[in-house]
CSV table of N, CA, C and O in Angstrom, one decimal:
chain,number,residue,atom,x,y,z
A,1,MET,N,18.0,-189.0,-90.9
A,1,MET,CA,18.9,-188.6,-89.9
A,1,MET,C,18.4,-187.8,-88.8
A,1,MET,O,18.7,-188.0,-87.7
A,2,GLY,N,17.6,-186.7,-89.1
A,2,GLY,CA,16.9,-186.1,-88.2
A,2,GLY,C,17.7,-184.8,-87.6
A,2,GLY,O,18.6,-184.4,-88.4
A,3,ILE,N,17.4,-184.2,-86.5
A,3,ILE,CA,18.0,-183.0,-86.0
A,3,ILE,C,18.4,-183.4,-84.5
A,3,ILE,O,17.7,-184.0,-83.8
A,4,LYS,N,19.6,-183.0,-84.2
A,4,LYS,CA,20.2,-183.2,-82.9
A,4,LYS,C,20.3,-181.8,-82.2
A,4,LYS,O,20.6,-180.9,-82.8
A,5,VAL,N,19.9,-181.8,-80.8
A,5,VAL,CA,20.0,-180.6,-80.1
A,5,VAL,C,20.8,-180.8,-78.8
A,5,VAL,O,20.6,-181.8,-78.1
A,6,SER,N,21.8,-179.9,-78.6
A,6,SER,CA,22.7,-180.0,-77.5
A,6,SER,C,21.9,-179.7,-76.3
A,6,SER,O,20.8,-179.0,-76.4
A,7,GLU,N,22.4,-180.1,-75.1
A,7,GLU,CA,21.6,-179.8,-73.8
A,7,GLU,C,21.6,-178.3,-73.6
A,7,GLU,O,20.5,-177.7,-73.1
A,8,ALA,N,22.7,-177.6,-74.0
A,8,ALA,CA,22.7,-176.1,-73.8
A,8,ALA,C,21.6,-175.4,-74.6
A,8,ALA,O,21.0,-174.5,-74.2
A,9,ALA,N,21.5,-175.9,-75.9
A,9,ALA,CA,20.5,-175.4,-76.8
A,9,ALA,C,19.1,-175.7,-76.4
A,9,ALA,O,18.2,-174.8,-76.4
A,10,ALA,N,18.8,-176.9,-76.0
A,10,ALA,CA,17.6,-177.3,-75.4
A,10,ALA,C,17.1,-176.4,-74.2
A,10,ALA,O,16.0,-175.9,-74.1
A,11,ASN,N,18.1,-176.2,-73.3
A,11,ASN,CA,17.8,-175.5,-72.2
A,11,ASN,C,17.5,-174.1,-72.4
A,11,ASN,O,16.6,-173.5,-71.8
A,12,ARG,N,18.3,-173.4,-73.3
A,12,ARG,CA,18.0,-172.1,-73.7
A,12,ARG,C,16.6,-171.9,-74.3
A,12,ARG,O,15.8,-171.0,-74.0
A,13,ALA,N,16.4,-172.8,-75.3
A,13,ALA,CA,15.0,-172.7,-76.1
A,13,ALA,C,13.9,-173.0,-75.1
A,13,ALA,O,12.8,-172.1,-75.3
A,14,LEU,N,14.1,-173.9,-74.3
A,14,LEU,CA,13.0,-174.3,-73.3
A,14,LEU,C,12.7,-173.0,-72.4
A,14,LEU,O,11.6,-172.8,-71.9
A,15,SER,N,13.7,-172.4,-72.0
A,15,SER,CA,13.6,-171.2,-71.1
A,15,SER,C,12.8,-170.0,-71.8
A,15,SER,O,12.0,-169.5,-71.3
A,16,PHE,N,13.2,-170.0,-73.1
A,16,PHE,CA,12.4,-169.0,-73.9
A,16,PHE,C,10.9,-169.3,-74.0
A,16,PHE,O,10.0,-168.5,-73.8
A,17,LEU,N,10.6,-170.6,-74.3
A,17,LEU,CA,9.3,-171.1,-74.3
A,17,LEU,C,8.6,-171.0,-73.0
A,17,LEU,O,7.4,-170.5,-73.0
A,18,ASN,N,9.2,-171.2,-71.9
A,18,ASN,CA,8.6,-171.1,-70.6
A,18,ASN,C,8.3,-169.6,-70.3
A,18,ASN,O,7.2,-169.3,-69.8
A,19,ASN,N,9.2,-168.8,-70.6
A,19,ASN,CA,8.9,-167.3,-70.3
A,19,ASN,C,7.9,-166.7,-71.3
A,19,ASN,O,7.1,-165.9,-70.9
A,20,ARG,N,7.7,-167.3,-72.5
A,20,ARG,CA,6.6,-166.9,-73.3
A,20,ARG,C,5.4,-167.4,-72.9
A,20,ARG,O,4.3,-166.8,-73.2
A,21,GLY,N,5.2,-168.5,-72.2
A,21,GLY,CA,4.0,-169.1,-71.6
A,21,GLY,C,3.2,-170.0,-72.6
A,21,GLY,O,2.2,-170.6,-72.2
A,22,SER,N,3.7,-170.2,-73.8
A,22,SER,CA,3.0,-171.0,-74.7
A,22,SER,C,3.9,-171.5,-75.8
A,22,SER,O,4.9,-170.9,-75.9
A,23,GLY,N,3.4,-172.5,-76.6
A,23,GLY,CA,4.2,-172.9,-77.7
A,23,GLY,C,4.4,-174.3,-77.5
A,23,GLY,O,4.6,-174.9,-76.4
A,24,ILE,N,4.6,-175.2,-78.6
A,24,ILE,CA,4.8,-176.6,-78.6
A,24,ILE,C,6.3,-176.9,-78.9
A,24,ILE,O,6.7,-178.0,-78.7
A,25,GLY,N,7.0,-175.8,-79.4
A,25,GLY,CA,8.4,-176.1,-79.8
A,25,GLY,C,9.0,-174.9,-80.6
A,25,GLY,O,8.5,-173.9,-80.6
A,26,LEU,N,10.2,-175.3,-81.2
A,26,LEU,CA,10.9,-174.3,-81.9
A,26,LEU,C,11.0,-174.7,-83.3
A,26,LEU,O,11.3,-175.8,-83.7
A,27,ARG,N,10.7,-173.8,-84.3
A,27,ARG,CA,10.8,-174.1,-85.7
A,27,ARG,C,12.1,-173.7,-86.1
A,27,ARG,O,12.6,-172.6,-85.9
A,28,LEU,N,12.8,-174.6,-86.8
A,28,LEU,CA,14.0,-174.3,-87.5
A,28,LEU,C,13.7,-174.5,-89.0
A,28,LEU,O,13.1,-175.4,-89.6
A,29,GLY,N,14.1,-173.3,-89.8
A,29,GLY,CA,13.9,-173.3,-91.2
A,29,GLY,C,15.0,-172.6,-91.9
A,29,GLY,O,15.9,-172.1,-91.3
A,30,VAL,N,14.8,-172.4,-93.2
A,30,VAL,CA,15.7,-171.6,-94.0
A,30,VAL,C,15.0,-170.6,-94.8
A,30,VAL,O,13.8,-170.9,-95.1
A,31,LYS,N,15.6,-169.5,-95.0
A,31,LYS,CA,15.1,-168.6,-96.0
A,31,LYS,C,16.1,-168.0,-96.9
A,31,LYS,O,17.4,-168.1,-96.6
A,32,THR,N,15.8,-167.7,-98.2
A,32,THR,CA,16.6,-167.2,-99.2
A,32,THR,C,17.0,-165.8,-98.8
A,32,THR,O,16.2,-164.8,-98.7
A,33,THR,N,18.4,-165.6,-98.6
A,33,THR,CA,18.8,-164.2,-98.2
A,33,THR,C,20.4,-164.4,-98.1
A,33,THR,O,21.0,-165.4,-98.2
A,34,GLY,N,21.0,-163.2,-97.8
A,34,GLY,CA,22.4,-163.1,-97.6
A,34,GLY,C,23.2,-163.3,-98.8
A,34,GLY,O,22.8,-163.5,-99.9
A,35,CYS,N,24.5,-163.2,-98.5
A,35,CYS,CA,25.5,-163.3,-99.7
A,35,CYS,C,25.8,-164.8,-100.1
A,35,CYS,O,26.2,-164.9,-101.2
A,36,SER,N,25.4,-165.8,-99.3
A,36,SER,CA,25.6,-167.2,-99.6
A,36,SER,C,24.4,-167.8,-100.1
A,36,SER,O,24.5,-169.0,-100.6
A,37,GLY,N,23.2,-167.2,-99.9
A,37,GLY,CA,22.0,-167.8,-100.4
A,37,GLY,C,21.0,-168.2,-99.4
A,37,GLY,O,19.7,-168.1,-99.7
A,38,LEU,N,21.2,-168.8,-98.4
A,38,LEU,CA,20.4,-169.3,-97.4
A,38,LEU,C,20.8,-168.9,-95.9
A,38,LEU,O,21.9,-168.8,-95.6
A,39,ALA,N,19.7,-168.6,-95.2
A,39,ALA,CA,20.0,-168.3,-93.7
A,39,ALA,C,19.0,-169.1,-92.9
A,39,ALA,O,17.9,-169.5,-93.3
A,40,TYR,N,19.5,-169.3,-91.7
A,40,TYR,CA,18.7,-170.0,-90.7
A,40,TYR,C,17.7,-169.1,-90.1
A,40,TYR,O,17.8,-167.9,-89.9
A,41,VAL,N,16.4,-169.8,-89.8
A,41,VAL,CA,15.3,-169.0,-89.1
A,41,VAL,C,14.9,-169.9,-87.8
A,41,VAL,O,14.7,-171.0,-88.0
A,42,LEU,N,14.7,-169.2,-86.8
A,42,LEU,CA,14.2,-169.8,-85.5
A,42,LEU,C,13.1,-169.0,-85.2
A,42,LEU,O,13.2,-167.9,-85.1
A,43,GLU,N,12.0,-169.7,-84.9
A,43,GLU,CA,10.7,-169.1,-84.4
A,43,GLU,C,9.9,-170.0,-83.5
A,43,GLU,O,10.1,-171.3,-83.6
A,44,PHE,N,9.0,-169.5,-82.7
A,44,PHE,CA,8.2,-170.3,-81.8
A,44,PHE,C,7.1,-171.0,-82.7
A,44,PHE,O,6.6,-170.4,-83.7
A,45,VAL,N,6.6,-172.2,-82.2
A,45,VAL,CA,5.6,-172.7,-83.0
A,45,VAL,C,4.5,-173.1,-82.0
A,45,VAL,O,4.5,-173.7,-80.8
A,46,ASP,N,3.2,-172.6,-82.4
A,46,ASP,CA,2.0,-172.8,-81.7
A,46,ASP,C,1.1,-173.9,-82.3
A,46,ASP,O,0.5,-174.5,-81.6
A,47,GLU,N,1.2,-174.0,-83.7
A,47,GLU,CA,0.5,-175.0,-84.3
A,47,GLU,C,1.3,-175.7,-85.4
A,47,GLU,O,2.0,-175.0,-86.1
A,48,LEU,N,1.1,-176.9,-85.6
A,48,LEU,CA,1.9,-177.7,-86.6
A,48,LEU,C,1.1,-177.5,-88.0
A,48,LEU,O,-0.2,-177.4,-88.1
A,49,ASN,N,1.9,-177.5,-89.0
A,49,ASN,CA,1.5,-177.4,-90.4
A,49,ASN,C,1.5,-178.9,-91.0
A,49,ASN,O,2.2,-179.7,-90.5
A,50,ALA,N,0.7,-179.1,-92.1
A,50,ALA,CA,0.7,-180.5,-92.5
A,50,ALA,C,1.9,-181.0,-93.1
A,50,ALA,O,2.2,-182.3,-93.0
A,51,ASP,N,2.9,-180.2,-93.6
A,51,ASP,CA,4.1,-180.7,-94.1
A,51,ASP,C,5.3,-180.7,-93.0
A,51,ASP,O,6.5,-180.8,-93.3
A,52,ASP,N,5.0,-180.4,-91.7
A,52,ASP,CA,6.0,-180.3,-90.7
A,52,ASP,C,6.5,-181.6,-90.3
A,52,ASP,O,5.7,-182.6,-90.2
A,53,SER,N,7.7,-181.7,-90.0
A,53,SER,CA,8.4,-183.0,-89.4
A,53,SER,C,8.7,-182.5,-87.9
A,53,SER,O,9.3,-181.4,-87.8
A,54,VAL,N,8.6,-183.3,-86.9
A,54,VAL,CA,8.9,-183.0,-85.5
A,54,VAL,C,9.9,-184.0,-85.1
A,54,VAL,O,9.8,-185.1,-85.2
A,55,PHE,N,11.0,-183.4,-84.5
A,55,PHE,CA,12.1,-184.0,-83.9
A,55,PHE,C,12.2,-183.5,-82.4
A,55,PHE,O,12.0,-182.5,-82.2
A,56,GLU,N,12.5,-184.6,-81.5
A,56,GLU,CA,12.7,-184.2,-80.2
A,56,GLU,C,14.0,-184.7,-79.6
A,56,GLU,O,14.4,-185.8,-79.8
A,57,ASP,N,14.7,-183.9,-79.0
A,57,ASP,CA,16.1,-184.2,-78.4
A,57,ASP,C,16.2,-183.3,-77.2
A,57,ASP,O,15.9,-182.1,-77.2
A,58,ASN,N,16.7,-183.9,-76.1
A,58,ASN,CA,16.8,-183.1,-74.8
A,58,ASN,C,15.6,-182.5,-74.4
A,58,ASN,O,15.6,-181.4,-73.8
A,59,GLY,N,14.5,-183.0,-74.7
A,59,GLY,CA,13.3,-182.5,-74.2
A,59,GLY,C,12.6,-181.3,-75.0
A,59,GLY,O,11.6,-180.7,-74.8
A,60,LEU,N,13.3,-180.9,-76.1
A,60,LEU,CA,12.9,-179.9,-76.9
A,60,LEU,C,12.4,-180.4,-78.3
A,60,LEU,O,13.0,-181.2,-79.0
A,61,LYS,N,11.2,-179.9,-78.7
A,61,LYS,CA,10.6,-180.3,-80.0
A,61,LYS,C,11.1,-179.3,-81.0
A,61,LYS,O,10.9,-178.1,-80.8
A,62,VAL,N,11.6,-179.9,-82.0
A,62,VAL,CA,12.2,-179.0,-83.2
A,62,VAL,C,11.3,-179.4,-84.3
A,62,VAL,O,11.2,-180.4,-84.7
A,63,ILE,N,10.6,-178.3,-84.9
A,63,ILE,CA,9.8,-178.5,-86.0
A,63,ILE,C,10.4,-177.9,-87.3
A,63,ILE,O,10.9,-176.8,-87.2
A,64,ILE,N,10.4,-178.9,-88.4
A,64,ILE,CA,10.8,-178.3,-89.6
A,64,ILE,C,9.9,-178.6,-90.8
A,64,ILE,O,9.4,-179.6,-90.9
A,65,ASP,N,9.6,-177.5,-91.6
A,65,ASP,CA,8.8,-177.7,-92.8
A,65,ASP,C,9.5,-178.5,-93.8
A,65,ASP,O,10.7,-178.6,-93.8
A,66,GLY,N,8.7,-179.1,-94.7
A,66,GLY,CA,9.2,-180.0,-95.7
A,66,GLY,C,10.2,-179.4,-96.6
A,66,GLY,O,11.2,-180.0,-96.9
A,67,LYS,N,10.1,-178.2,-97.0
A,67,LYS,CA,11.1,-177.5,-97.9
A,67,LYS,C,12.5,-177.3,-97.3
A,67,LYS,O,13.4,-177.5,-97.8
A,68,SER,N,12.4,-176.9,-95.9
A,68,SER,CA,13.5,-176.7,-95.2
A,68,SER,C,14.3,-177.9,-94.8
A,68,SER,O,15.6,-178.0,-94.7
A,69,LEU,N,13.7,-179.1,-94.6
A,69,LEU,CA,14.2,-180.3,-94.1
A,69,LEU,C,15.3,-180.8,-95.0
A,69,LEU,O,16.3,-181.4,-94.7
A,70,VAL,N,15.1,-180.6,-96.4
A,70,VAL,CA,16.1,-181.0,-97.4
A,70,VAL,C,17.5,-180.3,-97.0
A,70,VAL,O,18.6,-181.0,-97.3
A,71,TYR,N,17.5,-179.2,-96.6
A,71,TYR,CA,18.7,-178.4,-96.3
A,71,TYR,C,19.3,-178.6,-94.9
A,71,TYR,O,20.4,-178.3,-94.6
A,72,LEU,N,18.4,-179.1,-94.0
A,72,LEU,CA,18.7,-179.2,-92.6
A,72,LEU,C,18.9,-180.5,-92.0
A,72,LEU,O,19.3,-180.7,-90.8
A,73,ASP,N,18.5,-181.5,-92.8
A,73,ASP,CA,18.6,-182.9,-92.2
A,73,ASP,C,20.0,-183.2,-91.8
A,73,ASP,O,21.0,-183.1,-92.5
A,74,GLY,N,20.1,-183.7,-90.5
A,74,GLY,CA,21.4,-184.1,-90.0
A,74,GLY,C,22.0,-182.8,-89.1
A,74,GLY,O,23.2,-182.9,-88.5
A,75,THR,N,21.4,-181.7,-89.1
A,75,THR,CA,22.0,-180.5,-88.4
A,75,THR,C,22.0,-180.6,-86.9
A,75,THR,O,21.0,-181.3,-86.3
A,76,HIS,N,23.0,-180.2,-86.3
A,76,HIS,CA,23.2,-180.3,-84.8
A,76,HIS,C,23.1,-178.9,-84.4
A,76,HIS,O,23.8,-178.0,-84.7
A,77,LEU,N,22.0,-178.6,-83.5
A,77,LEU,CA,21.9,-177.2,-82.9
A,77,LEU,C,22.5,-177.1,-81.6
A,77,LEU,O,22.2,-177.9,-80.8
A,78,ASP,N,23.3,-176.0,-81.4
A,78,ASP,CA,24.1,-175.9,-80.2
A,78,ASP,C,23.7,-174.4,-79.7
A,78,ASP,O,23.2,-173.5,-80.4
A,79,PHE,N,24.1,-174.1,-78.5
A,79,PHE,CA,24.0,-172.7,-77.9
A,79,PHE,C,25.3,-172.5,-77.2
A,79,PHE,O,25.8,-173.3,-76.3
A,80,ALA,N,26.0,-171.4,-77.5
A,80,ALA,CA,27.3,-171.1,-76.8
A,80,ALA,C,27.4,-169.6,-76.4
A,80,ALA,O,26.8,-168.7,-77.1
A,81,LYS,N,28.1,-169.4,-75.3
A,81,LYS,CA,28.4,-168.1,-74.9
A,81,LYS,C,30.1,-167.9,-75.0
A,81,LYS,O,30.8,-168.8,-74.7
A,82,GLU,N,30.4,-166.8,-75.7
A,82,GLU,CA,31.7,-166.6,-75.9
A,82,GLU,C,32.0,-165.0,-75.6
A,82,GLU,O,31.6,-164.2,-76.4
A,83,GLY,N,32.5,-164.9,-74.4
A,83,GLY,CA,32.7,-163.4,-73.9
A,83,GLY,C,31.4,-162.9,-73.7
A,83,GLY,O,30.5,-163.5,-73.1
A,84,LEU,N,31.1,-161.9,-74.4
A,84,LEU,CA,29.9,-161.0,-74.3
A,84,LEU,C,28.8,-161.5,-75.2
A,84,LEU,O,27.6,-161.1,-75.2
A,85,ASN,N,29.2,-162.4,-76.3
A,85,ASN,CA,28.4,-162.9,-77.2
A,85,ASN,C,27.8,-164.2,-76.8
A,85,ASN,O,28.5,-165.0,-76.2
A,86,GLU,N,26.5,-164.4,-77.2
A,86,GLU,CA,25.9,-165.8,-77.0
A,86,GLU,C,24.9,-165.9,-78.2
A,86,GLU,O,24.3,-164.9,-78.8
A,87,GLY,N,24.7,-167.1,-78.6
A,87,GLY,CA,23.7,-167.5,-79.6
A,87,GLY,C,23.6,-168.9,-80.0
A,87,GLY,O,24.5,-169.7,-79.5
A,88,PHE,N,22.7,-169.2,-80.7
A,88,PHE,CA,22.6,-170.6,-81.3
A,88,PHE,C,23.6,-170.8,-82.4
A,88,PHE,O,23.8,-169.9,-83.2
A,89,GLN,N,24.1,-172.0,-82.5
A,89,GLN,CA,25.1,-172.3,-83.5
A,89,GLN,C,24.6,-173.6,-84.2
A,89,GLN,O,24.0,-174.3,-83.6
A,90,PHE,N,24.8,-173.6,-85.5
A,90,PHE,CA,24.3,-174.7,-86.4
A,90,PHE,C,25.5,-175.3,-87.0
A,90,PHE,O,26.3,-174.9,-87.7
A,91,ASN,N,25.6,-176.7,-86.8
A,91,ASN,CA,26.6,-177.5,-87.5
A,91,ASN,C,25.8,-178.3,-88.4
A,91,ASN,O,25.1,-179.4,-88.1
A,92,ASN,N,25.8,-177.8,-89.7
A,92,ASN,CA,25.0,-178.4,-90.8
A,92,ASN,C,25.8,-179.2,-91.8
A,92,ASN,O,26.6,-178.5,-92.4
A,93,PRO,N,25.7,-180.6,-91.9
A,93,PRO,CA,26.5,-181.4,-92.8
A,93,PRO,C,26.3,-181.1,-94.2
A,93,PRO,O,26.9,-181.5,-95.1
A,94,ASN,N,25.1,-180.5,-94.5
A,94,ASN,CA,24.7,-180.1,-95.8
A,94,ASN,C,25.3,-178.9,-96.4
A,94,ASN,O,25.2,-178.6,-97.6
A,95,ALA,N,25.8,-178.0,-95.6
A,95,ALA,CA,26.3,-176.8,-95.9
A,95,ALA,C,27.6,-176.8,-96.6
A,95,ALA,O,28.6,-177.5,-96.1
A,96,ASN,N,27.9,-176.3,-97.9
A,96,ASN,CA,29.1,-176.4,-98.5
A,96,ASN,C,30.0,-175.2,-98.1
A,96,ASN,O,31.3,-175.3,-98.3
A,97,GLY,N,29.5,-174.2,-97.7
A,97,GLY,CA,30.2,-173.0,-97.3
A,97,GLY,C,29.4,-171.9,-96.7
A,97,GLY,O,28.0,-172.1,-96.7
A,98,GLU,N,29.9,-171.0,-96.0
A,98,GLU,CA,29.3,-169.8,-95.3
A,98,GLU,C,29.8,-168.6,-95.7
A,98,GLU,O,31.0,-168.5,-96.2
A,99,CYS,N,29.1,-167.5,-95.6
A,99,CYS,CA,29.6,-166.2,-95.9
A,99,CYS,C,30.7,-165.7,-94.8
A,99,CYS,O,30.6,-166.4,-93.8
A,100,GLY,N,31.4,-164.8,-95.1
A,100,GLY,CA,32.3,-164.3,-94.1
A,100,GLY,C,31.9,-164.0,-92.8
A,100,GLY,O,32.4,-164.1,-91.7
A,101,CYS,N,30.6,-163.3,-92.8
A,101,CYS,CA,30.1,-162.9,-91.6
A,101,CYS,C,29.3,-164.0,-90.8
A,101,CYS,O,28.9,-163.9,-89.8
A,102,GLY,N,29.1,-165.2,-91.4
A,102,GLY,CA,28.5,-166.3,-90.8
A,102,GLY,C,26.9,-166.3,-90.8
A,102,GLY,O,26.2,-167.0,-90.1
A,103,GLU,N,26.4,-165.3,-91.5
A,103,GLU,CA,24.8,-165.1,-91.4
A,103,GLU,C,24.1,-166.0,-92.4
A,103,GLU,O,23.0,-166.3,-92.3
A,104,SER,N,24.9,-166.5,-93.5
A,104,SER,CA,24.2,-167.3,-94.5
A,104,SER,C,25.1,-168.5,-94.9
A,104,SER,O,26.3,-168.3,-94.6
A,105,PHE,N,24.5,-169.4,-95.6
A,105,PHE,CA,25.3,-170.5,-96.1
A,105,PHE,C,24.8,-170.9,-97.5
A,105,PHE,O,23.7,-170.5,-98.0
A,106,ASN,N,25.6,-171.9,-98.1
A,106,ASN,CA,25.1,-172.4,-99.3
A,106,ASN,C,25.2,-174.0,-99.3
A,106,ASN,O,26.0,-174.6,-98.4
A,107,VAL,N,24.5,-174.6,-100.2
A,107,VAL,CA,24.5,-176.0,-100.3
A,107,VAL,C,25.0,-176.5,-101.5
A,107,VAL,O,24.9,-175.7,-102.6
């Protein structure tokens, strides 16, 4: 299935990469934390690891490690501004639920 990236999310991430001056893409991963069990992690990628999968959509390369891909396959990454708040949003078909604050999810 892969990863889909909205135009707004791609533009925002590419802007960060351009301002940073280096990097081949954005790593999307998960870590164990929060009240629901898993949380999303976003970070810049300078080098690929052996177990990485690379997906490209709207000009942005999204890199996911093998462990995280099981939880993220099919995810749609978006970016939205709502009033004074802005941030990346994750539409993950694998998530069965989220905590009340929206910081973590479970599968």
